[in-house]
């Protein structure tokens, strides 16, 4: 079974994982989760006026993850809610058919 960070693929956080932003440093965002944090390489979305999409890059400790924002982080701050649905970043490869 492949390992992704601290969780095996079958142990990924359940859809609907909810947490909040605890730090914003440019395009790097730290998020806190009461229960199991989302798996590495999954997407988080901010619940704010302007949605920010982030990819989880590493697990800092038992409750916090560090993410890279894929669009500008303007509009999010500490305390902003984030939601994870367990999906991974998808990029088209090759010719469209």
PDB file of N, CA and C in Angstrom:
ATOM      1  N   UNK A   1       0.836  -1.174   0.000  1.00  0.00           N
ATOM      2  CA  UNK A   1       0.000   0.000   0.000  1.00  0.00           C
ATOM      3  C   UNK A   1       0.882   1.238   0.000  1.00  0.00           C
ATOM      4  N   UNK A   2       0.613   2.185  -0.909  1.00  0.00           N
ATOM      5  CA  UNK A   2       1.412   3.406  -0.985  1.00  0.00           C
ATOM      6  C   UNK A   2       1.183   4.269   0.244  1.00  0.00           C
ATOM      7  N   UNK A   3       2.236   4.960   0.657  1.00  0.00           N
ATOM      8  CA  UNK A   3       2.109   5.882   1.781  1.00  0.00           C
ATOM      9  C   UNK A   3       2.144   7.314   1.266  1.00  0.00           C
ATOM     10  N   UNK A   4       1.262   8.127   1.779  1.00  0.00           N
ATOM     11  CA  UNK A   4       1.211   9.548   1.452  1.00  0.00           C
ATOM     12  C   UNK A   4       1.366  10.302   2.765  1.00  0.00           C
ATOM     13  N   UNK A   5       2.564  10.758   3.041  1.00  0.00           N
ATOM     14  CA  UNK A   5       2.797  11.475   4.293  1.00  0.00           C
ATOM     15  C   UNK A   5       2.611  10.547   5.473  1.00  0.00           C
ATOM     16  N   UNK A   6       1.796  10.928   6.436  1.00  0.00           N
ATOM     17  CA  UNK A   6       1.581  10.155   7.648  1.00  0.00           C
ATOM     18  C   UNK A   6       0.449   9.147   7.501  1.00  0.00           C
ATOM     19  N   UNK A   7      -0.330   9.213   6.416  1.00  0.00           N
ATOM     20  CA  UNK A   7      -1.471   8.333   6.239  1.00  0.00           C
ATOM     21  C   UNK A   7      -1.234   7.411   5.054  1.00  0.00           C
ATOM     22  N   UNK A   8      -1.746   6.194   5.140  1.00  0.00           N
ATOM     23  CA  UNK A   8      -1.750   5.345   3.955  1.00  0.00           C
ATOM     24  C   UNK A   8      -2.916   5.800   3.094  1.00  0.00           C
ATOM     25  N   UNK A   9      -2.919   5.372   1.842  1.00  0.00           N
ATOM     26  CA  UNK A   9      -3.952   5.828   0.922  1.00  0.00           C
ATOM     27  C   UNK A   9      -5.347   5.503   1.455  1.00  0.00           C
ATOM     28  N   UNK A  10      -5.524   4.363   2.122  1.00  0.00           N
ATOM     29  CA  UNK A  10      -6.834   3.986   2.633  1.00  0.00           C
ATOM     30  C   UNK A  10      -7.220   4.760   3.889  1.00  0.00           C
ATOM     31  N   UNK A  11      -6.282   5.492   4.504  1.00  0.00           N
ATOM     32  CA  UNK A  11      -6.556   6.246   5.718  1.00  0.00           C
ATOM     33  C   UNK A  11      -6.772   7.726   5.456  1.00  0.00           C
ATOM     34  N   UNK A  12      -6.962   8.132   4.207  1.00  0.00           N
ATOM     35  CA  UNK A  12      -7.157   9.552   3.901  1.00  0.00           C
ATOM     36  C   UNK A  12      -8.314  10.101   4.716  1.00  0.00           C
ATOM     37  N   UNK A  13      -8.236  11.392   5.020  1.00  0.00           N
ATOM     38  CA  UNK A  13      -9.311  12.036   5.757  1.00  0.00           C
ATOM     39  C   UNK A  13     -10.608  11.893   4.985  1.00  0.00           C
ATOM     40  N   UNK A  14     -11.685  11.731   5.720  1.00  0.00           N
ATOM     41  CA  UNK A  14     -12.965  11.557   5.068  1.00  0.00           C
ATOM     42  C   UNK A  14     -13.386  12.857   4.387  1.00  0.00           C
ATOM     43  N   UNK A  15     -14.185  12.746   3.330  1.00  0.00           N
ATOM     44  CA  UNK A  15     -14.670  13.945   2.669  1.00  0.00           C
ATOM     45  C   UNK A  15     -15.386  14.839   3.675  1.00  0.00           C
ATOM     46  N   UNK A  16     -15.254  16.134   3.487  1.00  0.00           N
ATOM     47  CA  UNK A  16     -15.888  17.074   4.390  1.00  0.00           C
ATOM     48  C   UNK A  16     -14.990  17.475   5.553  1.00  0.00           C
ATOM     49  N   UNK A  17     -13.679  17.201   5.450  1.00  0.00           N
ATOM     50  CA  UNK A  17     -12.743  17.610   6.486  1.00  0.00           C
ATOM     51  C   UNK A  17     -12.786  19.126   6.618  1.00  0.00           C
ATOM     52  N   UNK A  18     -12.964  19.614   7.855  1.00  0.00           N
ATOM     53  CA  UNK A  18     -13.073  21.048   8.066  1.00  0.00           C
ATOM     54  C   UNK A  18     -12.064  21.514   9.102  1.00  0.00           C
ATOM     55  N   UNK A  19     -11.401  22.643   8.800  1.00  0.00           N
ATOM     56  CA  UNK A  19     -10.440  23.226   9.721  1.00  0.00           C
ATOM     57  C   UNK A  19     -10.426  24.726   9.545  1.00  0.00           C
ATOM     58  N   UNK A  20      -9.357  25.359  10.006  1.00  0.00           N
ATOM     59  CA  UNK A  20      -9.227  26.801   9.831  1.00  0.00           C
ATOM     60  C   UNK A  20      -7.776  27.194   9.623  1.00  0.00           C
ATOM     61  N   UNK A  21      -7.572  28.333   9.001  1.00  0.00           N
ATOM     62  CA  UNK A  21      -6.235  28.854   8.721  1.00  0.00           C
ATOM     63  C   UNK A  21      -5.633  29.344  10.034  1.00  0.00           C
ATOM     64  N   UNK A  22      -4.389  28.929  10.312  1.00  0.00           N
ATOM     65  CA  UNK A  22      -3.718  29.421  11.521  1.00  0.00           C
ATOM     66  C   UNK A  22      -2.531  30.314  11.179  1.00  0.00           C
ATOM     67  N   UNK A  23      -2.094  30.366   9.910  1.00  0.00           N
ATOM     68  CA  UNK A  23      -1.019  31.266   9.492  1.00  0.00           C
ATOM     69  C   UNK A  23      -1.035  31.414   7.979  1.00  0.00           C
ATOM     70  N   UNK A  24      -0.721  32.638   7.520  1.00  0.00           N
ATOM     71  CA  UNK A  24      -0.581  32.911   6.087  1.00  0.00           C
ATOM     72  C   UNK A  24       0.738  33.634   5.901  1.00  0.00           C
ATOM     73  N   UNK A  25       1.629  33.040   5.079  1.00  0.00           N
ATOM     74  CA  UNK A  25       2.944  33.624   4.810  1.00  0.00           C
ATOM     75  C   UNK A  25       3.138  33.663   3.300  1.00  0.00           C
ATOM     76  N   UNK A  26       2.593  34.676   2.642  1.00  0.00           N
ATOM     77  CA  UNK A  26       2.652  34.744   1.185  1.00  0.00           C
ATOM     78  C   UNK A  26       1.757  33.671   0.595  1.00  0.00           C
ATOM     79  N   UNK A  27       2.331  32.775  -0.192  1.00  0.00           N
ATOM     80  CA  UNK A  27       1.540  31.700  -0.788  1.00  0.00           C
ATOM     81  C   UNK A  27       1.572  30.423   0.050  1.00  0.00           C
ATOM     82  N   UNK A  28       2.205  30.481   1.218  1.00  0.00           N
ATOM     83  CA  UNK A  28       2.248  29.334   2.136  1.00  0.00           C
ATOM     84  C   UNK A  28       1.190  29.550   3.214  1.00  0.00           C
ATOM     85  N   UNK A  29       0.340  28.536   3.402  1.00  0.00           N
ATOM     86  CA  UNK A  29      -0.758  28.641   4.363  1.00  0.00           C
ATOM     87  C   UNK A  29      -0.701  27.432   5.295  1.00  0.00           C
ATOM     88  N   UNK A  30      -0.772  27.687   6.609  1.00  0.00           N
ATOM     89  CA  UNK A  30      -0.873  26.619   7.598  1.00  0.00           C
ATOM     90  C   UNK A  30      -2.325  26.513   8.027  1.00  0.00           C
ATOM     91  N   UNK A  31      -2.833  25.279   8.135  1.00  0.00           N
ATOM     92  CA  UNK A  31      -4.219  25.053   8.532  1.00  0.00           C
ATOM     93  C   UNK A  31      -4.263  24.073   9.691  1.00  0.00           C
ATOM     94  N   UNK A  32      -5.224  24.269  10.597  1.00  0.00           N
ATOM     95  CA  UNK A  32      -5.387  23.455  11.792  1.00  0.00           C
ATOM     96  C   UNK A  32      -6.674  22.648  11.682  1.00  0.00           C
ATOM     97  N   UNK A  33      -6.615  21.378  12.076  1.00  0.00           N
ATOM     98  CA  UNK A  33      -7.768  20.482  12.038  1.00  0.00           C
ATOM     99  C   UNK A  33      -7.897  19.793  13.382  1.00  0.00           C
ATOM    100  N   UNK A  34      -9.091  19.827  13.977  1.00  0.00           N
ATOM    101  CA  UNK A  34      -9.337  19.185  15.267  1.00  0.00           C
ATOM    102  C   UNK A  34      -9.147  17.675  15.163  1.00  0.00           C
ATOM    103  N   UNK A  35      -9.743  17.082  14.136  1.00  0.00           N
ATOM    104  CA  UNK A  35      -9.642  15.642  13.943  1.00  0.00           C
ATOM    105  C   UNK A  35      -8.500  15.349  12.985  1.00  0.00           C
ATOM    106  N   UNK A  36      -8.544  14.238  12.301  1.00  0.00           N
ATOM    107  CA  UNK A  36      -7.480  13.847  11.378  1.00  0.00           C
ATOM    108  C   UNK A  36      -7.311  14.885  10.267  1.00  0.00           C
ATOM    109  N   UNK A  37      -6.095  15.381  10.058  1.00  0.00           N
ATOM    110  CA  UNK A  37      -5.875  16.351   8.972  1.00  0.00           C
ATOM    111  C   UNK A  37      -5.946  15.661   7.612  1.00  0.00           C
ATOM    112  N   UNK A  38      -6.135  16.433   6.555  1.00  0.00           N
ATOM    113  CA  UNK A  38      -6.194  15.840   5.215  1.00  0.00           C
ATOM    114  C   UNK A  38      -4.843  15.260   4.808  1.00  0.00           C
ATOM    115  N   UNK A  39      -4.880  14.324   3.891  1.00  0.00           N
ATOM    116  CA  UNK A  39      -3.657  13.667   3.410  1.00  0.00           C
ATOM    117  C   UNK A  39      -2.824  14.617   2.557  1.00  0.00           C
ATOM    118  N   UNK A  40      -1.543  14.302   2.463  1.00  0.00           N
ATOM    119  CA  UNK A  40      -0.622  15.062   1.615  1.00  0.00           C
ATOM    120  C   UNK A  40      -1.113  14.969   0.168  1.00  0.00           C
ATOM    121  N   UNK A  41      -0.930  16.044  -0.590  1.00  0.00           N
ATOM    122  CA  UNK A  41      -1.280  16.150  -2.005  1.00  0.00           C
ATOM    123  C   UNK A  41      -2.778  16.229  -2.269  1.00  0.00           C
ATOM    124  N   UNK A  42      -3.588  16.504  -1.230  1.00  0.00           N
ATOM    125  CA  UNK A  42      -5.015  16.717  -1.468  1.00  0.00           C
ATOM    126  C   UNK A  42      -5.299  18.216  -1.453  1.00  0.00           C
ATOM    127  N   UNK A  43      -6.460  18.589  -1.953  1.00  0.00           N
ATOM    128  CA  UNK A  43      -6.808  20.004  -2.071  1.00  0.00           C
ATOM    129  C   UNK A  43      -7.657  20.476  -0.901  1.00  0.00           C
ATOM    130  N   UNK A  44      -7.432  21.733  -0.510  1.00  0.00           N
ATOM    131  CA  UNK A  44      -8.267  22.430   0.459  1.00  0.00           C
ATOM    132  C   UNK A  44      -8.811  23.675  -0.226  1.00  0.00           C
ATOM    133  N   UNK A  45     -10.003  24.083   0.171  1.00  0.00           N
ATOM    134  CA  UNK A  45     -10.614  25.295  -0.370  1.00  0.00           C
ATOM    135  C   UNK A  45     -11.036  26.180   0.790  1.00  0.00           C
ATOM    136  N   UNK A  46     -10.739  27.465   0.682  1.00  0.00           N
ATOM    137  CA  UNK A  46     -11.139  28.399   1.731  1.00  0.00           C
ATOM    138  C   UNK A  46     -12.624  28.701   1.599  1.00  0.00           C
ATOM    139  N   UNK A  47     -13.254  28.900   2.750  1.00  0.00           N
ATOM    140  CA  UNK A  47     -14.660  29.289   2.780  1.00  0.00           C
ATOM    141  C   UNK A  47     -14.661  30.779   3.078  1.00  0.00           C
ATOM    142  N   UNK A  48     -14.391  31.569   2.053  1.00  0.00           N
ATOM    143  CA  UNK A  48     -14.297  33.025   2.181  1.00  0.00           C
ATOM    144  C   UNK A  48     -14.967  33.656   0.969  1.00  0.00           C
ATOM    145  N   UNK A  49     -15.024  34.979   0.967  1.00  0.00           N
ATOM    146  CA  UNK A  49     -15.648  35.689  -0.151  1.00  0.00           C
ATOM    147  C   UNK A  49     -14.984  35.304  -1.470  1.00  0.00           C
ATOM    148  N   UNK A  50     -13.637  35.268  -1.474  1.00  0.00           N
ATOM    149  CA  UNK A  50     -12.899  34.841  -2.658  1.00  0.00           C
ATOM    150  C   UNK A  50     -12.236  33.500  -2.332  1.00  0.00           C
ATOM    151  N   UNK A  51     -12.633  32.450  -3.050  1.00  0.00           N
ATOM    152  CA  UNK A  51     -12.119  31.111  -2.766  1.00  0.00           C
ATOM    153  C   UNK A  51     -10.629  31.012  -3.097  1.00  0.00           C
ATOM    154  N   UNK A  52      -9.874  30.446  -2.168  1.00  0.00           N
ATOM    155  CA  UNK A  52      -8.461  30.159  -2.386  1.00  0.00           C
ATOM    156  C   UNK A  52      -8.312  28.649  -2.363  1.00  0.00           C
ATOM    157  N   UNK A  53      -7.672  28.101  -3.394  1.00  0.00           N
ATOM    158  CA  UNK A  53      -7.449  26.664  -3.491  1.00  0.00           C
ATOM    159  C   UNK A  53      -6.009  26.390  -3.087  1.00  0.00           C
ATOM    160  N   UNK A  54      -5.824  25.407  -2.196  1.00  0.00           N
ATOM    161  CA  UNK A  54      -4.496  25.076  -1.674  1.00  0.00           C
ATOM    162  C   UNK A  54      -4.245  23.584  -1.790  1.00  0.00           C
ATOM    163  N   UNK A  55      -2.980  23.225  -1.984  1.00  0.00           N
ATOM    164  CA  UNK A  55      -2.589  21.820  -1.997  1.00  0.00           C
ATOM    165  C   UNK A  55      -1.775  21.545  -0.738  1.00  0.00           C
ATOM    166  N   UNK A  56      -2.146  20.492  -0.004  1.00  0.00           N
ATOM    167  CA  UNK A  56      -1.429  20.115   1.216  1.00  0.00           C
ATOM    168  C   UNK A  56      -0.064  19.561   0.818  1.00  0.00           C
ATOM    169  N   UNK A  57       1.001  20.151   1.366  1.00  0.00           N
ATOM    170  CA  UNK A  57       2.359  19.743   1.020  1.00  0.00           C
ATOM    171  C   UNK A  57       3.030  18.908   2.112  1.00  0.00           C
ATOM    172  N   UNK A  58       2.771  19.220   3.378  1.00  0.00           N
ATOM    173  CA  UNK A  58       3.408  18.490   4.466  1.00  0.00           C
ATOM    174  C   UNK A  58       2.558  18.576   5.721  1.00  0.00           C
ATOM    175  N   UNK A  59       2.759  17.619   6.612  1.00  0.00           N
ATOM    176  CA  UNK A  59       2.076  17.628   7.890  1.00  0.00           C
ATOM    177  C   UNK A  59       3.054  18.149   8.935  1.00  0.00           C
ATOM    178  N   UNK A  60       2.692  19.233   9.614  1.00  0.00           N
ATOM    179  CA  UNK A  60       3.576  19.852  10.598  1.00  0.00           C
ATOM    180  C   UNK A  60       3.551  19.077  11.906  1.00  0.00           C
ATOM    181  N   UNK A  61       2.360  18.770  12.392  1.00  0.00           N
ATOM    182  CA  UNK A  61       2.201  17.968  13.602  1.00  0.00           C
ATOM    183  C   UNK A  61       0.876  17.220  13.503  1.00  0.00           C
ATOM    184  N   UNK A  62       0.367  16.731  14.614  1.00  0.00           N
ATOM    185  CA  UNK A  62      -0.829  15.898  14.607  1.00  0.00           C
ATOM    186  C   UNK A  62      -2.076  16.626  14.109  1.00  0.00           C
ATOM    187  N   UNK A  63      -2.095  17.958  14.213  1.00  0.00           N
ATOM    188  CA  UNK A  63      -3.289  18.716  13.845  1.00  0.00           C
ATOM    189  C   UNK A  63      -3.080  19.748  12.739  1.00  0.00           C
ATOM    190  N   UNK A  64      -1.840  20.059  12.376  1.00  0.00           N
ATOM    191  CA  UNK A  64      -1.587  21.139  11.417  1.00  0.00           C
ATOM    192  C   UNK A  64      -0.927  20.620  10.145  1.00  0.00           C
ATOM    193  N   UNK A  65      -1.314  21.248   9.019  1.00  0.00           N
ATOM    194  CA  UNK A  65      -0.697  20.945   7.724  1.00  0.00           C
ATOM    195  C   UNK A  65      -0.216  22.248   7.097  1.00  0.00           C
ATOM    196  N   UNK A  66       0.783  22.154   6.240  1.00  0.00           N
ATOM    197  CA  UNK A  66       1.296  23.311   5.495  1.00  0.00           C
ATOM    198  C   UNK A  66       0.894  23.119   4.043  1.00  0.00           C
ATOM    199  N   UNK A  67       0.339  24.187   3.456  1.00  0.00           N
ATOM    200  CA  UNK A  67      -0.193  24.134   2.095  1.00  0.00           C
ATOM    201  C   UNK A  67       0.447  25.204   1.227  1.00  0.00           C
ATOM    202  N   UNK A  68       0.377  24.980  -0.071  1.00  0.00           N
ATOM    203  CA  UNK A  68       0.769  25.978  -1.060  1.00  0.00           C
ATOM    204  C   UNK A  68      -0.506  26.444  -1.751  1.00  0.00           C
ATOM    205  N   UNK A  69      -0.733  27.757  -1.733  1.00  0.00           N
ATOM    206  CA  UNK A  69      -1.910  28.322  -2.395  1.00  0.00           C
ATOM    207  C   UNK A  69      -1.683  28.321  -3.906  1.00  0.00           C
ATOM    208  N   UNK A  70      -2.702  27.937  -4.643  1.00  0.00           N
ATOM    209  CA  UNK A  70      -2.606  27.866  -6.098  1.00  0.00           C
ATOM    210  C   UNK A  70      -3.145  29.121  -6.777  1.00  0.00           C
ATOM    211  N   UNK A  71      -3.690  30.036  -5.998  1.00  0.00           N
ATOM    212  CA  UNK A  71      -4.105  31.338  -6.489  1.00  0.00           C
ATOM    213  C   UNK A  71      -3.815  32.359  -5.378  1.00  0.00           C
ATOM    214  N   UNK A  72      -3.948  33.647  -5.637  1.00  0.00           N
ATOM    215  CA  UNK A  72      -3.576  34.650  -4.621  1.00  0.00           C
ATOM    216  C   UNK A  72      -4.300  34.441  -3.288  1.00  0.00           C
ATOM    217  N   UNK A  73      -3.590  34.707  -2.192  1.00  0.00           N
ATOM    218  CA  UNK A  73      -4.146  34.493  -0.853  1.00  0.00           C
ATOM    219  C   UNK A  73      -4.846  35.732  -0.295  1.00  0.00           C
ATOM    220  N   UNK A  74      -5.036  36.737  -1.116  1.00  0.00           N
ATOM    221  CA  UNK A  74      -5.749  37.932  -0.660  1.00  0.00           C
ATOM    222  C   UNK A  74      -7.159  37.539  -0.250  1.00  0.00           C
ATOM    223  N   UNK A  75      -7.580  38.015   0.903  1.00  0.00           N
ATOM    224  CA  UNK A  75      -8.934  37.719   1.365  1.00  0.00           C
ATOM    225  C   UNK A  75      -8.995  36.632   2.412  1.00  0.00           C
ATOM    226  N   UNK A  76      -7.894  35.926   2.663  1.00  0.00           N
ATOM    227  CA  UNK A  76      -7.913  34.952   3.752  1.00  0.00           C
ATOM    228  C   UNK A  76      -6.973  35.422   4.854  1.00  0.00           C
ATOM    229  N   UNK A  77      -7.304  35.056   6.068  1.00  0.00           N
ATOM    230  CA  UNK A  77      -6.501  35.437   7.226  1.00  0.00           C
ATOM    231  C   UNK A  77      -6.658  34.344   8.280  1.00  0.00           C
ATOM    232  N   UNK A  78      -5.976  34.507   9.405  1.00  0.00           N
ATOM    233  CA  UNK A  78      -6.121  33.529  10.480  1.00  0.00           C
ATOM    234  C   UNK A  78      -7.596  33.416  10.855  1.00  0.00           C
ATOM    235  N   UNK A  79      -8.039  32.203  11.030  1.00  0.00           N
ATOM    236  CA  UNK A  79      -9.429  31.962  11.398  1.00  0.00           C
ATOM    237  C   UNK A  79     -10.346  31.644  10.243  1.00  0.00           C
ATOM    238  N   UNK A  80      -9.907  31.871   9.006  1.00  0.00           N
ATOM    239  CA  UNK A  80     -10.725  31.549   7.833  1.00  0.00           C
ATOM    240  C   UNK A  80     -10.938  30.041   7.769  1.00  0.00           C
ATOM    241  N   UNK A  81     -12.172  29.626   7.572  1.00  0.00           N
ATOM    242  CA  UNK A  81     -12.473  28.191   7.475  1.00  0.00           C
ATOM    243  C   UNK A  81     -11.945  27.619   6.162  1.00  0.00           C
ATOM    244  N   UNK A  82     -11.467  26.377   6.229  1.00  0.00           N
ATOM    245  CA  UNK A  82     -11.039  25.648   5.038  1.00  0.00           C
ATOM    246  C   UNK A  82     -11.725  24.290   5.034  1.00  0.00           C
ATOM    247  N   UNK A  83     -12.026  23.807   3.838  1.00  0.00           N
ATOM    248  CA  UNK A  83     -12.690  22.515   3.673  1.00  0.00           C
ATOM    249  C   UNK A  83     -11.861  21.645   2.737  1.00  0.00           C
ATOM    250  N   UNK A  84     -11.758  20.380   3.075  1.00  0.00           N
ATOM    251  CA  UNK A  84     -11.094  19.413   2.213  1.00  0.00           C
ATOM    252  C   UNK A  84     -12.087  18.348   1.806  1.00  0.00           C
ATOM    253  N   UNK A  85     -12.060  17.962   0.538  1.00  0.00           N
ATOM    254  CA  UNK A  85     -12.988  16.921   0.077  1.00  0.00           C
ATOM    255  C   UNK A  85     -12.263  15.639  -0.317  1.00  0.00           C
ATOM    256  N   UNK A  86     -10.954  15.586  -0.078  1.00  0.00           N
ATOM    257  CA  UNK A  86     -10.188  14.381  -0.381  1.00  0.00           C
ATOM    258  C   UNK A  86      -9.726  14.294  -1.821  1.00  0.00           C
ATOM    259  N   UNK A  87     -10.063  15.296  -2.660  1.00  0.00           N
ATOM    260  CA  UNK A  87      -9.654  15.237  -4.066  1.00  0.00           C
ATOM    261  C   UNK A  87      -8.209  15.698  -4.220  1.00  0.00           C
ATOM    262  N   UNK A  88      -7.581  15.242  -5.287  1.00  0.00           N
ATOM    263  CA  UNK A  88      -6.205  15.619  -5.591  1.00  0.00           C
ATOM    264  C   UNK A  88      -6.188  16.579  -6.775  1.00  0.00           C
ATOM    265  N   UNK A  89      -5.091  17.290  -6.933  1.00  0.00           N
ATOM    266  CA  UNK A  89      -4.925  18.209  -8.048  1.00  0.00           C
ATOM    267  C   UNK A  89      -4.837  17.418  -9.343  1.00  0.00           C
ATOM    268  N   UNK A  90      -5.618  17.820 -10.336  1.00  0.00           N
ATOM    269  CA  UNK A  90      -5.612  17.155 -11.637  1.00  0.00           C
ATOM    270  C   UNK A  90      -5.147  18.149 -12.682  1.00  0.00           C
ATOM    271  N   UNK A  91      -4.260  17.707 -13.549  1.00  0.00           N
ATOM    272  CA  UNK A  91      -3.753  18.552 -14.634  1.00  0.00           C
ATOM    273  C   UNK A  91      -3.880  17.783 -15.944  1.00  0.00           C
ATOM    274  N   UNK A  92      -4.420  18.417 -16.980  1.00  0.00           N
ATOM    275  CA  UNK A  92      -4.530  17.734 -18.264  1.00  0.00           C
ATOM    276  C   UNK A  92      -3.143  17.458 -18.857  1.00  0.00           C
ATOM    277  N   UNK A  93      -3.009  16.299 -19.459  1.00  0.00           N
ATOM    278  CA  UNK A  93      -1.743  15.901 -20.073  1.00  0.00           C
ATOM    279  C   UNK A  93      -2.034  15.406 -21.477  1.00  0.00           C
ATOM    280  N   UNK A  94      -1.281  15.882 -22.449  1.00  0.00           N
ATOM    281  CA  UNK A  94      -1.459  15.441 -23.823  1.00  0.00           C
ATOM    282  C   UNK A  94      -2.581  16.178 -24.533  1.00  0.00           C
ATOM    283  N   UNK A  95      -2.908  15.678 -25.721  1.00  0.00           N
ATOM    284  CA  UNK A  95      -3.929  16.333 -26.532  1.00  0.00           C
ATOM    285  C   UNK A  95      -5.321  16.028 -25.993  1.00  0.00           C
ATOM    286  N   UNK A  96      -6.201  17.021 -26.121  1.00  0.00           N
ATOM    287  CA  UNK A  96      -7.577  16.820 -25.735  1.00  0.00           C
ATOM    288  C   UNK A  96      -8.268  15.978 -26.789  1.00  0.00           C
ATOM    289  N   UNK A  97      -9.040  14.992 -26.376  1.00  0.00           N
ATOM    290  CA  UNK A  97      -9.751  14.119 -27.351  1.00  0.00           C
ATOM    291  C   UNK A  97     -11.231  14.302 -27.291  1.00  0.00           C
TER     292      UNK A  97
END
